[in-house]
Amino acid sequence: MPDPHPHAALREALGGVEPPDGIRALPEDVVADLADAIAGARAHQRDELRRASDESLGHVPRMLRGPVKKVLGL
Amino acid sequence: MSASLETRAEIVKLARLLDVAPDRLAGLAPAGADDVRALREQVTDVLYEGDAASLHAIAAGAKVVPPQVSATVAQRAIGPMLIARLTGVVDAGRAVAVAERLPPEFLAEVAVAMDPRRAADIIVRIPDDKVVSVAEVLTIRREHVAMGRFVGHLDDATIRRCLGVIDDASLLRCGFVLEEKHRLDAVLDLVPDERLEGLIGAAHAEQLWPEALHVFSHVGGRRRAQLADAAAAQAPDRLDGLVRAATRERLWSDLLPLAPVMSEPGRVRFAAAPALREEATVIAVVEAAHAAALWDDLLPIAVHLPADVRAALLGVAADVAGDAVPPALRDLA
């Protein structure tokens, strides 16, 4: 179960890196919202990557889809 | 530059990276500009490197199709945010070949989302015409933060051409958030002399004195003197606007250092500004001179102040700074 503490959530959002001292010293509600914003940006990026992967091949001319799939290991 | 303004600029940059409204991150202000900037570096790292495998896979797929196909896929499937991330992993030559086939509106969105430091090899190879057209779109969209981040990666010839499509107010706003402050001096040198008056006018018309003074404080030599005199040469209402903005926004520590480089007529005009008579202004000037050890910068203005204003200023100085007021200033009494 993920640690709900804001500082732990922020560290996790940053990929395990400790944030700067001034950020850590901020009120917990600010830290929590910051962690949420960063996690949201990462999740959005992952969703976009999945969508791009699904949709990109459809825009590649048929004759080139084979080589692209081969490079991508599909 | 006041610390709060610098912190605000860093919050805007972080908000752009996270694609959130800057107001949402207003609570970060107490951390200060340096820590918000350091946090932005950490967020950039995790966004670029967290999905590195997927990004590399897309880049690999793009290598086996012609640039025009990549450009089509970029617009219809991948989107500007991911393209921005891809600039950190793709081959520079391939990236430029694709960028040449993308419309400036799309590239402007990519520019807003990308970290230019991770794509320096790509940026320097983008044709000037494309860079200028993207700068035009970014100016229209008021994306000053993005523009300010690219200046350090463009040569002087390209910047000079971009200046032709950036209006005076946007130039001040970009200078304010410029990532590489040491480039401000060189960039202002590229601004034609005939535009300096326009910069002053934009600062007044759009209440951009904090931005203008921040930019001017990073300029040296001939250009600094020109800007100082251009400011002093303004009509009385504009000069009063500058004086009151300096008081309201606590900018006297940025404004006073311009006094020594003003021409003598410029100092006389500046000292005659009616707003300098206002008590709040006199107090703000003295406090800035004392806090930032700018007495030597105040002296060239003080000698030209009307006698009653000078007396009031020296009175406040004695109360605020006592023996710290240098003899040259005390002797004006």
Short mmCIF file of C-alpha atoms in Angstrom, two decimals:
data_model
loop_
_atom_site.label_atom_id
_atom_site.label_comp_id
_atom_site.label_asym_id
_atom_site.label_seq_id
_atom_site.Cartn_x
_atom_site.Cartn_y
_atom_site.Cartn_z
CA MET A 1 0.00 0.00 0.00
CA PRO A 2 1.53 3.37 -0.95
CA ASP A 3 2.70 5.59 1.89
CA PRO A 4 0.15 8.42 2.10
CA HIS A 5 2.60 10.84 3.72
CA PRO A 6 2.98 13.85 1.43
CA HIS A 7 6.78 13.87 1.58
CA ALA A 8 6.96 10.21 0.68
CA ALA A 9 4.49 10.78 -2.14
CA LEU A 10 6.62 13.63 -3.48
CA ARG A 11 9.79 11.56 -3.30
CA GLU A 12 8.04 8.77 -5.18
CA ALA A 13 6.75 11.22 -7.80
CA LEU A 14 10.33 12.40 -8.31
CA GLY A 15 11.52 8.87 -8.92
CA GLY A 16 13.01 8.36 -5.47
CA VAL A 17 14.97 11.63 -5.42
CA GLU A 18 14.84 13.93 -2.40
CA PRO A 19 13.38 17.33 -3.29
CA PRO A 20 15.29 20.52 -2.41
CA ASP A 21 15.23 21.58 1.26
CA GLY A 22 13.01 24.59 0.60
CA ILE A 23 10.38 22.37 -1.02
CA ARG A 24 10.50 19.85 1.81
CA ALA A 25 9.93 22.66 4.29
CA LEU A 26 6.63 23.67 2.71
CA PRO A 27 3.28 22.91 4.40
CA GLU A 28 2.08 19.34 3.93
CA ASP A 29 -0.94 20.31 1.88
CA VAL A 30 1.30 22.16 -0.59
CA VAL A 31 3.69 19.20 -0.78
CA ALA A 32 0.77 16.82 -1.29
CA ASP A 33 -0.65 18.88 -4.15
CA LEU A 34 2.78 19.20 -5.74
CA ALA A 35 3.25 15.42 -5.57
CA ASP A 36 -0.15 15.01 -7.14
CA ALA A 37 0.70 17.44 -9.96
CA ILE A 38 3.98 15.67 -10.74
CA ALA A 39 2.40 12.21 -10.56
CA GLY A 40 -0.36 13.49 -12.82
CA ALA A 41 2.14 14.75 -15.38
CA ARG A 42 3.95 11.41 -15.36
CA ALA A 43 0.69 9.47 -15.70
CA HIS A 44 -0.43 11.72 -18.54
CA GLN A 45 2.87 11.12 -20.31
CA ARG A 46 2.55 7.36 -19.92
CA ASP A 47 -1.03 7.48 -21.25
CA GLU A 48 0.12 9.54 -24.22
CA LEU A 49 2.93 7.09 -24.92
CA ARG A 50 0.49 4.17 -24.90
CA ARG A 51 -1.91 6.03 -27.17
CA ALA A 52 0.90 7.09 -29.52
CA SER A 53 2.18 3.54 -29.74
CA ASP A 54 -1.33 2.26 -30.55
CA GLU A 55 -2.13 4.92 -33.13
CA SER A 56 1.20 5.62 -34.84
CA LEU A 57 1.31 2.52 -37.01
CA GLY A 58 -2.04 3.42 -38.49
CA HIS A 59 -0.48 6.53 -40.04
CA VAL A 60 2.52 4.73 -41.52
CA PRO A 61 2.10 3.60 -45.14
CA ARG A 62 1.30 -0.14 -45.25
CA MET A 63 4.51 -1.03 -47.05
CA LEU A 64 6.56 0.45 -44.22
CA ARG A 65 4.63 -1.07 -41.32
CA GLY A 66 6.61 -4.29 -41.45
CA PRO A 67 10.01 -2.63 -40.96
CA VAL A 68 8.60 -0.42 -38.21
CA LYS A 69 7.10 -3.38 -36.37
CA LYS A 70 10.38 -5.23 -36.68
CA VAL A 71 12.32 -2.34 -35.15
CA LEU A 72 9.79 -2.06 -32.37
CA GLY A 73 9.91 -5.79 -31.72
CA LEU A 74 6.21 -6.20 -32.49
CA MET B 1 15.48 41.80 -9.27
CA SER B 2 13.20 41.26 -6.33
CA ALA B 3 13.32 37.71 -5.04
CA SER B 4 9.57 37.36 -5.31
CA LEU B 5 9.58 38.21 -9.02
CA GLU B 6 12.33 35.70 -9.73
CA THR B 7 10.46 33.01 -7.79
CA ARG B 8 7.31 33.78 -9.71
CA ALA B 9 9.18 33.27 -12.99
CA GLU B 10 10.46 29.89 -11.82
CA ILE B 11 6.95 28.84 -10.79
CA VAL B 12 5.67 29.68 -14.26
CA LYS B 13 8.40 27.54 -15.83
CA LEU B 14 7.54 24.59 -13.58
CA ALA B 15 3.83 25.00 -14.29
CA ARG B 16 4.52 24.82 -18.02
CA LEU B 17 6.48 21.62 -17.54
CA LEU B 18 3.67 20.04 -15.53
CA ASP B 19 0.96 21.49 -17.79
CA VAL B 20 -0.87 23.07 -14.85
CA ALA B 21 -1.97 26.64 -14.18
CA PRO B 22 0.76 28.65 -12.38
CA ASP B 23 -1.73 29.56 -9.64
CA ARG B 24 -1.86 25.93 -8.59
CA LEU B 25 1.85 26.12 -7.67
CA ALA B 26 1.66 29.49 -5.89
CA GLY B 27 2.24 27.69 -2.58
CA LEU B 28 5.82 26.93 -3.68
CA ALA B 29 6.82 30.61 -3.45
CA PRO B 30 8.24 30.42 0.11
CA ALA B 31 10.77 27.85 -1.13
CA GLY B 32 12.51 30.53 -3.19
CA ALA B 33 13.64 30.68 -6.81
CA ASP B 34 16.72 28.47 -6.43
CA ASP B 35 14.82 25.56 -4.92
CA VAL B 36 11.91 25.84 -7.34
CA ARG B 37 14.44 25.79 -10.19
CA ALA B 38 16.19 22.77 -8.67
CA LEU B 39 12.82 21.05 -8.34
CA ARG B 40 12.11 21.78 -12.02
CA GLU B 41 15.42 20.07 -12.92
CA GLN B 42 14.32 17.01 -10.95
CA VAL B 43 10.90 16.95 -12.59
CA THR B 44 12.54 17.32 -16.02
CA ASP B 45 14.81 14.37 -15.27
CA VAL B 46 11.96 12.10 -14.20
CA LEU B 47 9.79 13.05 -17.19
CA TYR B 48 12.58 12.54 -19.72
CA GLU B 49 14.17 9.50 -18.15
CA GLY B 50 11.19 7.79 -16.53
CA ASP B 51 9.83 6.59 -19.86
CA ALA B 52 13.17 6.40 -21.67
CA ALA B 53 12.56 2.87 -23.02
CA SER B 54 9.26 3.83 -24.65
CA LEU B 55 10.72 7.03 -26.05
CA HIS B 56 13.69 5.18 -27.51
CA ALA B 57 11.30 2.67 -29.10
CA ILE B 58 9.37 5.43 -30.86
CA ALA B 59 12.62 7.06 -31.98
CA ALA B 60 13.81 3.73 -33.37
CA GLY B 61 10.59 3.28 -35.32
CA ALA B 62 10.90 6.77 -36.78
CA LYS B 63 14.35 5.96 -38.14
CA VAL B 64 13.03 3.47 -40.67
CA VAL B 65 10.44 5.74 -42.28
CA PRO B 66 10.98 8.83 -44.44
CA PRO B 67 10.96 12.20 -42.64
CA GLN B 68 7.65 13.19 -44.24
CA VAL B 69 5.98 10.08 -42.81
CA SER B 70 7.49 10.85 -39.41
CA ALA B 71 6.15 14.39 -39.65
CA THR B 72 2.65 13.07 -40.43
CA VAL B 73 2.78 10.58 -37.57
CA ALA B 74 4.09 13.30 -35.24
CA GLN B 75 1.11 15.52 -35.90
CA ARG B 76 -1.64 12.89 -36.12
CA ALA B 77 -0.59 10.38 -33.47
CA ILE B 78 2.33 11.39 -31.28
CA GLY B 79 1.53 14.99 -30.43
CA PRO B 80 3.74 17.91 -29.35
CA MET B 81 4.33 16.83 -25.75
CA LEU B 82 5.84 13.47 -26.70
CA ILE B 83 7.72 15.01 -29.60
CA ALA B 84 9.25 17.38 -27.05
CA ARG B 85 10.41 14.41 -24.97
CA LEU B 86 11.69 12.65 -28.10
CA THR B 87 14.03 15.57 -28.85
CA GLY B 88 16.12 14.25 -25.99
CA VAL B 89 16.67 10.83 -27.59
CA VAL B 90 16.48 11.16 -31.38
CA ASP B 91 19.32 11.63 -33.82
CA ALA B 92 19.79 15.36 -34.46
CA GLY B 93 19.92 15.06 -38.25
CA ARG B 94 16.71 13.02 -38.34
CA ALA B 95 14.98 15.43 -35.97
CA VAL B 96 15.87 18.44 -38.11
CA ALA B 97 14.67 16.67 -41.27
CA VAL B 98 11.31 16.06 -39.61
CA ALA B 99 11.11 19.55 -38.06
CA GLU B 100 11.57 21.12 -41.49
CA ARG B 101 8.32 19.44 -42.51
CA LEU B 102 6.29 20.47 -39.47
CA PRO B 103 4.20 23.65 -39.36
CA PRO B 104 5.39 26.44 -37.02
CA GLU B 105 2.19 26.19 -34.99
CA PHE B 106 2.97 22.56 -34.10
CA LEU B 107 6.64 23.32 -33.43
CA ALA B 108 5.61 26.16 -31.13
CA GLU B 109 3.69 23.66 -28.99
CA VAL B 110 6.74 21.40 -28.98
CA ALA B 111 8.92 24.34 -27.93
CA VAL B 112 6.66 25.07 -24.96
CA ALA B 113 6.93 21.48 -23.75
CA MET B 114 10.59 20.71 -24.39
CA ASP B 115 13.83 21.20 -22.46
CA PRO B 116 16.13 22.99 -24.94
CA ARG B 117 19.23 21.87 -23.06
CA ARG B 118 18.49 18.28 -24.06
CA ALA B 119 18.12 19.20 -27.74
CA ALA B 120 20.89 21.76 -28.26
CA ASP B 121 22.28 19.82 -31.26
CA ILE B 122 18.86 19.93 -32.92
CA ILE B 123 18.09 23.58 -32.21
CA VAL B 124 21.29 24.93 -33.75
CA ARG B 125 20.54 23.05 -36.99
CA ILE B 126 16.95 24.24 -37.48
CA PRO B 127 16.86 26.66 -40.45
CA ASP B 128 16.55 30.31 -39.48
CA ASP B 129 13.29 30.82 -41.36
CA LYS B 130 11.67 28.06 -39.31
CA VAL B 131 13.02 29.45 -36.04
CA VAL B 132 11.69 32.91 -36.84
CA SER B 133 8.26 31.61 -37.79
CA VAL B 134 8.09 29.64 -34.54
CA ALA B 135 9.17 32.75 -32.60
CA GLU B 136 6.32 34.63 -34.26
CA VAL B 137 3.78 32.03 -33.15
CA LEU B 138 5.19 31.94 -29.60
CA THR B 139 4.98 35.73 -29.43
CA ILE B 140 1.33 35.72 -30.51
CA ARG B 141 0.59 33.01 -27.94
CA ARG B 142 2.50 34.99 -25.24
CA GLU B 143 4.72 32.00 -24.50
CA HIS B 144 7.53 34.15 -23.10
CA VAL B 145 8.86 31.45 -20.80
CA ALA B 146 9.47 29.10 -23.73
CA MET B 147 11.08 31.85 -25.78
CA GLY B 148 13.37 32.82 -22.94
CA ARG B 149 14.64 29.26 -22.66
CA PHE B 150 15.78 29.08 -26.27
CA VAL B 151 17.83 32.27 -26.48
CA GLY B 152 20.94 30.61 -25.08
CA HIS B 153 20.88 28.08 -27.92
CA LEU B 154 20.55 30.50 -30.84
CA ASP B 155 23.32 32.43 -32.54
CA ASP B 156 23.27 36.22 -32.82
CA ALA B 157 22.14 36.27 -36.44
CA THR B 158 19.11 34.14 -35.64
CA ILE B 159 18.24 36.17 -32.57
CA ARG B 160 18.50 39.39 -34.57
CA ARG B 161 15.98 38.02 -37.07
CA CYS B 162 13.66 36.83 -34.30
CA LEU B 163 13.73 40.29 -32.72
CA GLY B 164 12.04 41.51 -35.87
CA VAL B 165 8.89 39.51 -35.02
CA ILE B 166 8.89 40.09 -31.25
CA ASP B 167 7.15 43.27 -30.04
CA ASP B 168 8.67 45.48 -27.33
CA ALA B 169 6.47 44.27 -24.47
CA SER B 170 7.15 40.62 -25.36
CA LEU B 171 10.87 41.37 -25.50
CA LEU B 172 10.76 42.71 -21.94
CA ARG B 173 8.72 39.72 -20.75
CA CYS B 174 11.13 37.27 -22.42
CA GLY B 175 14.14 39.03 -20.94
CA PHE B 176 12.57 38.77 -17.51
CA VAL B 177 12.31 34.98 -17.67
CA LEU B 178 15.45 34.40 -19.74
CA GLU B 179 17.07 31.17 -18.68
CA GLU B 180 20.66 32.35 -19.30
CA LYS B 181 20.80 35.80 -17.75
CA HIS B 182 24.36 36.33 -18.96
CA ARG B 183 22.96 36.49 -22.51
CA LEU B 184 20.80 39.53 -21.80
CA ASP B 185 23.67 41.93 -22.43
CA ALA B 186 24.41 40.39 -25.84
CA VAL B 187 20.72 40.21 -26.79
CA LEU B 188 20.10 43.87 -25.92
CA ASP B 189 23.11 44.76 -28.05
CA LEU B 190 21.27 43.19 -30.99
CA VAL B 191 18.22 45.40 -30.48
CA PRO B 192 18.37 48.34 -32.90
CA ASP B 193 18.95 51.71 -31.21
CA GLU B 194 15.66 53.00 -32.56
CA ARG B 195 13.77 50.38 -30.51
CA LEU B 196 15.04 51.53 -27.12
CA GLU B 197 12.40 54.24 -26.89
CA GLY B 198 9.78 51.59 -27.65
CA LEU B 199 11.03 49.40 -24.79
CA ILE B 200 10.62 52.29 -22.38
CA GLY B 201 7.19 53.04 -23.84
CA ALA B 202 6.09 49.41 -23.47
CA ALA B 203 7.31 49.35 -19.86
CA HIS B 204 5.10 52.34 -19.12
CA ALA B 205 2.04 51.38 -21.19
CA GLU B 206 1.85 47.80 -19.96
CA GLN B 207 3.16 48.30 -16.42
CA LEU B 208 6.27 46.26 -17.17
CA TRP B 209 8.74 48.30 -15.11
CA PRO B 210 9.72 45.28 -12.96
CA GLU B 211 10.53 43.37 -16.14
CA ALA B 212 12.26 46.36 -17.76
CA LEU B 213 14.42 47.17 -14.76
CA HIS B 214 15.37 43.53 -14.40
CA VAL B 215 16.48 43.48 -18.04
CA PHE B 216 18.30 46.83 -17.78
CA SER B 217 20.13 45.68 -14.64
CA HIS B 218 21.81 42.94 -16.67
CA VAL B 219 23.00 45.27 -19.42
CA GLY B 220 26.38 46.96 -19.40
CA GLY B 221 28.39 49.61 -21.19
CA ARG B 222 26.98 51.79 -23.94
CA ARG B 223 23.59 50.11 -24.00
CA ARG B 224 23.10 50.61 -20.26
CA ALA B 225 23.78 54.32 -20.60
CA GLN B 226 21.42 54.56 -23.57
CA LEU B 227 18.61 52.85 -21.67
CA ALA B 228 19.19 54.97 -18.58
CA ASP B 229 19.02 58.18 -20.61
CA ALA B 230 16.03 56.93 -22.57
CA ALA B 231 14.21 56.36 -19.29
CA ALA B 232 15.20 59.79 -17.95
CA ALA B 233 14.12 61.48 -21.18
CA GLN B 234 10.51 60.41 -20.78
CA ALA B 235 7.65 62.85 -20.40
CA PRO B 236 6.92 63.74 -16.76
CA ASP B 237 3.91 61.43 -16.51
CA ARG B 238 5.96 58.47 -17.73
CA LEU B 239 8.85 59.36 -15.45
CA ASP B 240 6.42 59.53 -12.54
CA GLY B 241 5.09 56.13 -13.61
CA LEU B 242 8.61 54.72 -13.39
CA VAL B 243 9.27 56.31 -10.00
CA ARG B 244 5.99 55.10 -8.51
CA ALA B 245 6.46 51.60 -9.94
CA ALA B 246 9.93 51.45 -8.38
CA THR B 247 8.40 52.41 -5.02
CA ARG B 248 5.37 50.12 -5.29
CA GLU B 249 7.33 47.08 -6.53
CA ARG B 250 10.41 47.73 -4.36
CA LEU B 251 12.66 48.18 -7.39
CA TRP B 252 14.90 51.06 -6.29
CA SER B 253 17.79 48.64 -5.88
CA ASP B 254 17.47 48.03 -9.64
CA LEU B 255 16.80 51.67 -10.60
CA LEU B 256 19.43 53.51 -8.55
CA PRO B 257 22.39 51.78 -10.30
CA LEU B 258 21.27 53.40 -13.57
CA ALA B 259 21.90 56.89 -12.18
CA PRO B 260 25.71 56.84 -12.46
CA VAL B 261 25.54 55.96 -16.17
CA MET B 262 22.93 58.59 -17.03
CA SER B 263 24.15 61.71 -18.75
CA GLU B 264 24.13 64.85 -16.64
CA PRO B 265 21.01 66.19 -18.40
CA GLY B 266 19.39 62.81 -17.76
CA ARG B 267 20.11 63.03 -14.05
CA VAL B 268 18.71 66.56 -13.92
CA ARG B 269 15.49 65.43 -15.62
CA PHE B 270 15.16 62.39 -13.42
CA ALA B 271 15.70 64.38 -10.23
CA ALA B 272 12.91 66.75 -11.30
CA ALA B 273 10.27 63.98 -11.41
CA PRO B 274 7.35 65.19 -9.28
CA ALA B 275 6.80 61.70 -7.84
CA LEU B 276 10.17 61.95 -6.09
CA ARG B 277 8.50 64.40 -3.70
CA GLU B 278 6.19 61.71 -2.37
CA GLU B 279 7.04 60.54 1.15
CA ALA B 280 6.68 56.87 0.31
CA THR B 281 9.15 57.29 -2.54
CA VAL B 282 11.72 59.14 -0.44
CA ILE B 283 11.54 56.40 2.19
CA ALA B 284 11.80 53.63 -0.41
CA VAL B 285 14.81 55.26 -2.06
CA VAL B 286 16.66 55.66 1.22
CA GLU B 287 15.85 52.15 2.40
CA ALA B 288 17.09 50.67 -0.88
CA ALA B 289 20.27 52.75 -0.80
CA HIS B 290 20.96 51.64 2.78
CA ALA B 291 20.03 47.95 2.33
CA ALA B 292 22.00 47.50 -0.91
CA ALA B 293 24.82 49.96 -0.15
CA LEU B 294 23.82 52.15 -3.10
CA TRP B 295 24.65 55.56 -1.57
CA ASP B 296 27.19 56.24 -4.34
CA ASP B 297 24.46 55.56 -6.92
CA LEU B 298 22.02 57.88 -5.14
CA LEU B 299 24.46 60.79 -4.97
CA PRO B 300 24.35 61.78 -8.68
CA ILE B 301 20.56 62.17 -8.38
CA ALA B 302 20.55 63.72 -4.92
CA VAL B 303 22.73 66.65 -6.01
CA HIS B 304 20.05 67.67 -8.54
CA LEU B 305 17.00 67.24 -6.31
CA PRO B 306 15.01 70.36 -5.42
CA ALA B 307 16.28 71.69 -2.10
CA ASP B 308 13.18 70.70 -0.12
CA VAL B 309 13.13 67.17 -1.52
CA ARG B 310 16.85 66.80 -0.84
CA ALA B 311 16.36 67.98 2.72
CA ALA B 312 13.55 65.47 3.25
CA LEU B 313 15.68 62.69 1.79
CA LEU B 314 18.67 63.51 3.96
CA GLY B 315 16.41 63.64 7.00
CA VAL B 316 15.07 60.17 6.30
CA ALA B 317 18.59 58.93 5.55
CA ALA B 318 19.83 60.16 8.92
CA ASP B 319 16.93 58.39 10.68
CA VAL B 320 17.34 55.15 8.75
CA ALA B 321 21.09 54.87 8.38
CA GLY B 322 22.69 57.27 10.84
CA ASP B 323 26.46 57.27 10.42
CA ALA B 324 26.22 54.90 7.45
CA VAL B 325 25.22 57.83 5.25
CA PRO B 326 28.45 58.78 3.48
CA PRO B 327 29.88 62.27 4.09
CA ALA B 328 29.48 63.21 0.41
CA LEU B 329 25.72 62.82 0.81
CA ARG B 330 25.51 64.39 4.29
CA ASP B 331 27.41 67.42 3.01
CA LEU B 332 24.59 68.18 0.57
CA ALA B 333 22.51 69.42 3.48
#
